[in-house]
mmCIF file of C-alpha atoms in Angstrom:
data_model
loop_
_atom_site.group_PDB
_atom_site.id
_atom_site.type_symbol
_atom_site.label_atom_id
_atom_site.label_comp_id
_atom_site.label_asym_id
_atom_site.label_seq_id
_atom_site.Cartn_x
_atom_site.Cartn_y
_atom_site.Cartn_z
ATOM 1 C CA UNK O 1 -22.059 6.226 4.642
ATOM 2 C CA UNK O 2 -20.722 2.846 3.364
ATOM 3 C CA UNK O 3 -22.026 3.612 -0.147
ATOM 4 C CA UNK O 4 -20.415 7.054 -0.033
ATOM 5 C CA UNK O 5 -17.053 5.541 0.838
ATOM 6 C CA UNK O 6 -17.246 3.087 -2.063
ATOM 7 C CA UNK O 7 -18.118 5.915 -4.462
ATOM 8 C CA UNK O 8 -15.297 7.991 -3.043
ATOM 9 C CA UNK O 9 -12.758 5.162 -3.436
ATOM 10 C CA UNK O 10 -13.864 4.600 -7.022
ATOM 11 C CA UNK O 11 -13.342 8.301 -7.742
ATOM 12 C CA UNK O 12 -9.984 8.427 -5.995
ATOM 13 C CA UNK O 13 -8.440 5.134 -7.126
ATOM 14 C CA UNK O 14 -7.741 4.327 -10.722
ATOM 15 C CA UNK O 15 -5.966 1.471 -12.394
ATOM 16 C CA UNK O 16 -6.218 -2.168 -13.264
ATOM 17 C CA UNK O 17 -8.019 -4.629 -10.969
ATOM 18 C CA UNK O 18 -5.107 -4.972 -8.507
ATOM 19 C CA UNK O 19 -2.911 -1.965 -9.375
ATOM 20 C CA UNK O 20 -4.144 1.392 -8.146
ATOM 21 C CA UNK O 21 -3.080 4.981 -7.788
ATOM 22 C CA UNK O 22 -4.056 7.656 -5.291
ATOM 23 C CA UNK O 23 -3.157 11.296 -4.840
ATOM 24 C CA UNK O 24 -3.056 13.105 -1.512
ATOM 25 C CA UNK O 25 -0.985 14.819 1.155
ATOM 26 C CA UNK O 26 1.642 13.012 3.225
ATOM 27 C CA UNK O 27 0.482 12.952 6.869
ATOM 28 C CA UNK O 28 2.872 10.486 8.546
ATOM 29 C CA UNK O 29 6.061 8.694 7.456
ATOM 30 C CA UNK O 30 6.903 5.807 9.805
ATOM 31 C CA UNK O 31 10.433 4.723 10.569
ATOM 32 C CA UNK O 32 11.557 1.506 8.830
ATOM 33 C CA UNK O 33 10.887 -1.782 10.623
ATOM 34 C CA UNK O 34 13.433 -4.503 10.041
ATOM 35 C CA UNK O 35 12.576 -8.009 11.239
ATOM 36 C CA UNK O 36 14.904 -10.844 12.301
ATOM 37 C CA UNK O 37 14.556 -12.411 8.841
ATOM 38 C CA UNK O 38 15.997 -9.216 7.263
ATOM 39 C CA UNK O 39 12.591 -8.200 5.880
ATOM 40 C CA UNK O 40 12.073 -4.411 5.897
ATOM 41 C CA UNK O 41 8.741 -2.579 5.939
ATOM 42 C CA UNK O 42 7.838 1.088 6.143
ATOM 43 C CA UNK O 43 4.424 2.711 6.367
ATOM 44 C CA UNK O 44 3.103 5.939 4.910
ATOM 45 C CA UNK O 45 -0.164 7.685 5.751
ATOM 46 C CA UNK O 46 -1.644 9.819 2.944
ATOM 47 C CA UNK O 47 -4.675 12.072 3.467
ATOM 48 C CA UNK O 48 -7.011 11.880 0.474
ATOM 49 C CA UNK O 49 -9.735 14.511 0.059
ATOM 50 C CA UNK O 50 -13.241 13.080 0.326
ATOM 51 C CA UNK O 51 -15.715 15.967 0.611
ATOM 52 C CA UNK O 52 -16.171 17.015 4.225
ATOM 53 C CA UNK O 53 -14.423 13.928 5.586
ATOM 54 C CA UNK O 54 -10.860 13.433 4.257
ATOM 55 C CA UNK O 55 -9.595 9.843 4.442
ATOM 56 C CA UNK O 56 -6.256 8.871 5.965
ATOM 57 C CA UNK O 57 -4.976 5.920 3.902
ATOM 58 C CA UNK O 58 -2.210 3.683 5.230
ATOM 59 C CA UNK O 59 0.162 2.204 2.642
ATOM 60 C CA UNK O 60 3.109 -0.094 3.259
ATOM 61 C CA UNK O 61 6.357 -0.181 1.302
ATOM 62 C CA UNK O 62 8.289 -3.460 1.477
ATOM 63 C CA UNK O 63 11.943 -4.427 1.070
ATOM 64 C CA UNK O 64 13.861 -2.049 -1.266
ATOM 65 C CA UNK O 65 10.667 -0.021 -1.940
ATOM 66 C CA UNK O 66 10.872 1.318 1.641
ATOM 67 C CA UNK O 67 13.706 3.572 0.432
ATOM 68 C CA UNK O 68 11.230 5.450 -1.759
ATOM 69 C CA UNK O 69 10.007 7.250 1.369
ATOM 70 C CA UNK O 70 13.433 8.768 2.152
ATOM 71 C CA UNK O 71 12.873 11.785 -0.096
ATOM 72 C CA UNK O 72 9.427 12.643 1.314
ATOM 73 C CA UNK O 73 8.415 15.147 3.967
ATOM 74 C CA UNK O 74 5.153 15.579 5.859
ATOM 75 C CA UNK O 75 2.891 17.899 3.824
ATOM 76 C CA UNK O 76 4.194 16.817 0.397
ATOM 77 C CA UNK O 77 1.567 16.267 -2.316
ATOM 78 C CA UNK O 78 2.161 12.812 -3.766
ATOM 79 C CA UNK O 79 0.752 10.254 -6.170
ATOM 80 C CA UNK O 80 1.243 6.686 -4.987
ATOM 81 C CA UNK O 81 0.968 3.592 -7.192
ATOM 82 C CA UNK O 82 0.144 0.474 -5.179
ATOM 83 C CA UNK O 83 -1.229 -3.033 -5.277
ATOM 84 C CA UNK O 84 -4.248 -4.150 -3.313
ATOM 85 C CA UNK O 85 -3.326 -7.372 -1.501
ATOM 86 C CA UNK O 86 -5.608 -9.607 0.548
ATOM 87 C CA UNK O 87 -5.115 -12.749 2.602
ATOM 88 C CA UNK O 88 -6.812 -15.026 5.109
ATOM 89 C CA UNK O 89 -5.201 -15.818 8.441
ATOM 90 C CA UNK O 90 -6.926 -17.997 11.035
ATOM 91 C CA UNK O 91 -10.362 -17.443 9.528
ATOM 92 C CA UNK O 92 -9.999 -13.629 9.361
ATOM 93 C CA UNK O 93 -9.347 -11.619 6.230
ATOM 94 C CA UNK O 94 -6.859 -8.816 5.910
ATOM 95 C CA UNK O 95 -6.092 -6.255 3.173
ATOM 96 C CA UNK O 96 -2.863 -4.379 2.561
ATOM 97 C CA UNK O 97 -2.096 -1.517 0.201
ATOM 98 C CA UNK O 98 1.479 -2.162 -0.929
ATOM 99 C CA UNK O 99 3.190 0.797 -2.593
ATOM 100 C CA UNK O 100 5.638 0.348 -5.437
ATOM 101 C CA UNK O 101 5.980 3.839 -6.955
ATOM 102 C CA UNK O 102 5.899 7.350 -5.531
ATOM 103 C CA UNK O 103 5.770 10.668 -7.348
ATOM 104 C CA UNK O 104 5.773 14.094 -5.770
ATOM 105 C CA UNK O 105 3.205 16.293 -7.485
ATOM 106 C CA UNK O 106 5.954 18.724 -8.459
ATOM 107 C CA UNK O 107 6.933 16.085 -11.024
ATOM 108 C CA UNK O 108 9.797 14.354 -9.180
ATOM 109 C CA UNK O 109 9.555 10.605 -9.236
ATOM 110 C CA UNK O 110 10.815 8.597 -6.288
ATOM 111 C CA UNK O 111 10.698 5.439 -8.333
ATOM 112 C CA UNK O 112 13.950 3.546 -8.776
ATOM 113 C CA UNK O 113 15.264 2.798 -12.243
ATOM 114 C CA UNK O 114 13.421 -0.543 -12.213
ATOM 115 C CA UNK O 115 9.787 0.036 -13.204
ATOM 116 C CA UNK O 116 7.348 -2.709 -12.325
ATOM 117 C CA UNK O 117 4.368 -3.472 -10.163
ATOM 118 C CA UNK O 118 5.508 -6.368 -7.902
ATOM 119 C CA UNK O 119 2.594 -8.526 -8.982
ATOM 120 C CA UNK O 120 2.956 -12.281 -9.141
ATOM 121 C CA UNK O 121 0.590 -14.162 -11.347
ATOM 122 C CA UNK O 122 -0.700 -17.640 -10.757
ATOM 123 C CA UNK O 123 -2.349 -19.559 -13.581
ATOM 124 C CA UNK O 124 -6.123 -19.580 -13.088
ATOM 125 C CA UNK O 125 -6.261 -23.320 -12.358
ATOM 126 C CA UNK O 126 -3.528 -23.194 -9.706
ATOM 127 C CA UNK O 127 -3.784 -21.863 -6.186
ATOM 128 C CA UNK O 128 -0.581 -20.548 -4.725
ATOM 129 C CA UNK O 129 0.208 -21.252 -1.082
ATOM 130 C CA UNK O 130 0.368 -18.068 1.007
ATOM 131 C CA UNK O 131 3.749 -17.252 2.477
ATOM 132 C CA UNK O 132 3.234 -16.001 6.005
ATOM 133 C CA UNK O 133 6.905 -16.138 7.028
ATOM 134 C CA UNK O 134 7.390 -12.394 6.586
ATOM 135 C CA UNK O 135 3.886 -11.492 7.672
ATOM 136 C CA UNK O 136 3.968 -13.149 11.110
ATOM 137 C CA UNK O 137 4.973 -9.856 12.779
ATOM 138 C CA UNK O 138 2.470 -7.916 10.684
ATOM 139 C CA UNK O 139 -0.702 -9.184 12.356
ATOM 140 C CA UNK O 140 -2.900 -6.200 13.421
ATOM 141 C CA UNK O 141 -3.782 -7.587 16.841
#
């Protein structure tokens, strides 16, 4: 089953090494979460067809990108552009799918006028320090 999931993800996701795109049906749109620091996060669950076993994929939209979900309804067919983010915290590793563009399959784009993948680059010989200030409330346990 693990090999099937990898094959399915490769068929469903397309893009550069850390920028991806998936197409599916909106299943759940969470309410925005605003933390004491002013940081805002909103989650979207998209059901992606995968043979007999559709996959429910959770994506998060951060800061001003959370507003992209305002125009969506449950059942909408969407294409989501997102970055794959990973980090280590206390010896455990976590992955996040961070959305930055939404498009309803009827051709309407929920992308703001600014078009960019929020990707920061670090020169290959430098290691950036992780910023866990905003992620402290985002620990899955």
